[in-house]
Amino acid sequence: MIARRGVTAVLLPVLLPVLLAAAAGCAAQQKGAPRQEGGAAPGVTGTTVKVGGVLTKTSASGYSTKDAEIGAKARFERANAEGGVHGRTIEFIGAEDDAQDAAKGDAAAKKLVQKDQVFALVPVHAPNFGGAAFLEQQGVPWFGWATGPQWCGTRTGFGYNGCLAPKQGDGSQTWWGRQMAELLGGAEGKSVYVQTSDSSGSKYGGTTISQSFTAAGFELAGVDSGLPAAAPPPDWLPYVNKIMTSDDGGPPDVVVSVIAGTKFNVGLYGALKRAGYKGTLTDATSYDVAILKDPASARALDGVIAAPMFEPFESTAPEIAKLRQDVEKVAPGTPLTQHLAIGYWAADIFLDLLGKTGKDLTRERFLDTANGSYLYENPGFGRIEYPKDHTEPNGCGALVKLEGGAFRVAKSMKCFDNVPLK
């Protein structure tokens, strides 16, 4: 497109050939692009809305969020079976793989927008996603799990549970600490120790999660960020000794692990149990069906309280029954994972916003609706509120306990007020 400029009558004869040539070039660039009806947004026709996502399907470490594609597809397929949104079905073209590489994530976002002509990116679930700046500059909405700071403070990025990396002074979650306090019969007189790795994300999580527990009334026995993030240490004894003497020479009541990876937690928890630790262990990653397939991992993690930011699959809530049905229709026998749930709920929020935007759909109208005064409550993930949750988390989460080789709901989804991050 050509930016309009004020042109005097004297300059018009000189500039007219240039303007015409530029217009012809613009038309040539658009040749072959999908036809847009009535000036509609890219990816929008009278009967469809095209979306695609970016995931970390593969990585050198083996980390993968590929199941989010199944979750999003399941939710979109139900919407289509119900007639779509304002007469438009969702054309989901799948997700690109960023291989946990920021440059590849940026390239994937540009491909989806410039070549595939998607209306929005759903789901985006990539810890090192590099396409944020491009999408913000282009005004393209994107939905997923806002684990990194690239999601926060934008107009176009919508984490299904808000911004999980708030800046100092912005709202920070208290739900994990408060849910644990309720589970343990109160926080008074109880201490908590937070173990992180030396990665920037893990350290940041240590700050926000420590505050979550102190806001709930726990005493902070200590925070350690000395654990190398590259690989589990050959000897856990130095870390265990520090934990076991952190509360005035004795062990804390609760140990929180802010470490990405089951191997790390299996090593830490196994070592703590061998040292005689009898307190409560909790983390955000141990709600994983793959753990149940490995007897050694299941034993090491037995009794651990995991903290997912969605209603657990074991819940009897109608919304979870619907999720299970939706997934079974598109991918029979698929194990239900956290990544799958993230894709599903990101798609669900996108669909709700699509409906509230109305039949006259453009990206600008969509973003105005989302950033006006948007509130959506769903027992599956709690609630989301924009524009507030561009700068703070939604404050909601549940607890799951691994016990005897099976997961059970320890605390159902609940939302709590945030507090300013110190």
PDB file of N, CA and C in Angstrom, residues 22 48 93 143 156 162-163 198 215 362 373:
ATOM      1  N   ALA A  22       4.346   2.944  -8.537  1.00  0.00           N
ATOM      2  CA  ALA A  22       4.338   2.274  -7.230  1.00  0.00           C
ATOM      3  C   ALA A  22       3.070   1.473  -7.041  1.00  0.00           C
ATOM      4  N   THR A  48     -14.596 -18.290   5.853  1.00  0.00           N
ATOM      5  CA  THR A  48     -13.489 -18.887   6.601  1.00  0.00           C
ATOM      6  C   THR A  48     -12.614 -17.833   7.273  1.00  0.00           C
ATOM      7  N   ILE A  93      -4.212 -24.315   9.480  1.00  0.00           N
ATOM      8  CA  ILE A  93      -3.213 -24.886   8.584  1.00  0.00           C
ATOM      9  C   ILE A  93      -2.066 -25.560   9.344  1.00  0.00           C
ATOM     10  N   PHE A 143      -1.729 -16.005  19.952  1.00  0.00           N
ATOM     11  CA  PHE A 143      -2.277 -16.578  21.177  1.00  0.00           C
ATOM     12  C   PHE A 143      -1.487 -17.819  21.578  1.00  0.00           C
ATOM     13  N   THR A 156      -0.687  -7.106  20.723  1.00  0.00           N
ATOM     14  CA  THR A 156      -1.104  -8.206  19.855  1.00  0.00           C
ATOM     15  C   THR A 156      -0.913  -9.588  20.462  1.00  0.00           C
ATOM     16  N   GLY A 162      -2.309 -14.784  30.691  1.00  0.00           N
ATOM     17  CA  GLY A 162      -1.741 -13.465  30.917  1.00  0.00           C
ATOM     18  C   GLY A 162      -0.236 -13.433  30.739  1.00  0.00           C
ATOM     19  N   CYS A 163       0.390 -12.409  31.270  1.00  0.00           N
ATOM     20  CA  CYS A 163       1.842 -12.210  31.180  1.00  0.00           C
ATOM     21  C   CYS A 163       2.505 -12.827  32.417  1.00  0.00           C
ATOM     22  N   ASP A 198      20.416 -21.781  37.037  1.00  0.00           N
ATOM     23  CA  ASP A 198      21.062 -20.501  36.758  1.00  0.00           C
ATOM     24  C   ASP A 198      20.608 -19.860  35.448  1.00  0.00           C
ATOM     25  N   ALA A 215       3.474 -14.023  50.069  1.00  0.00           N
ATOM     26  CA  ALA A 215       2.187 -13.317  50.084  1.00  0.00           C
ATOM     27  C   ALA A 215       1.106 -14.176  50.735  1.00  0.00           C
ATOM     28  N   THR A 362     -11.964  -7.448  10.969  1.00  0.00           N
ATOM     29  CA  THR A 362     -10.632  -7.006  10.550  1.00  0.00           C
ATOM     30  C   THR A 362      -9.717  -7.177  11.756  1.00  0.00           C
ATOM     31  N   SER A 373     -12.184  -3.734  26.788  1.00  0.00           N
ATOM     32  CA  SER A 373     -12.481  -4.128  28.167  1.00  0.00           C
ATOM     33  C   SER A 373     -12.961  -5.570  28.103  1.00  0.00           C
TER      34      SER A 373
END
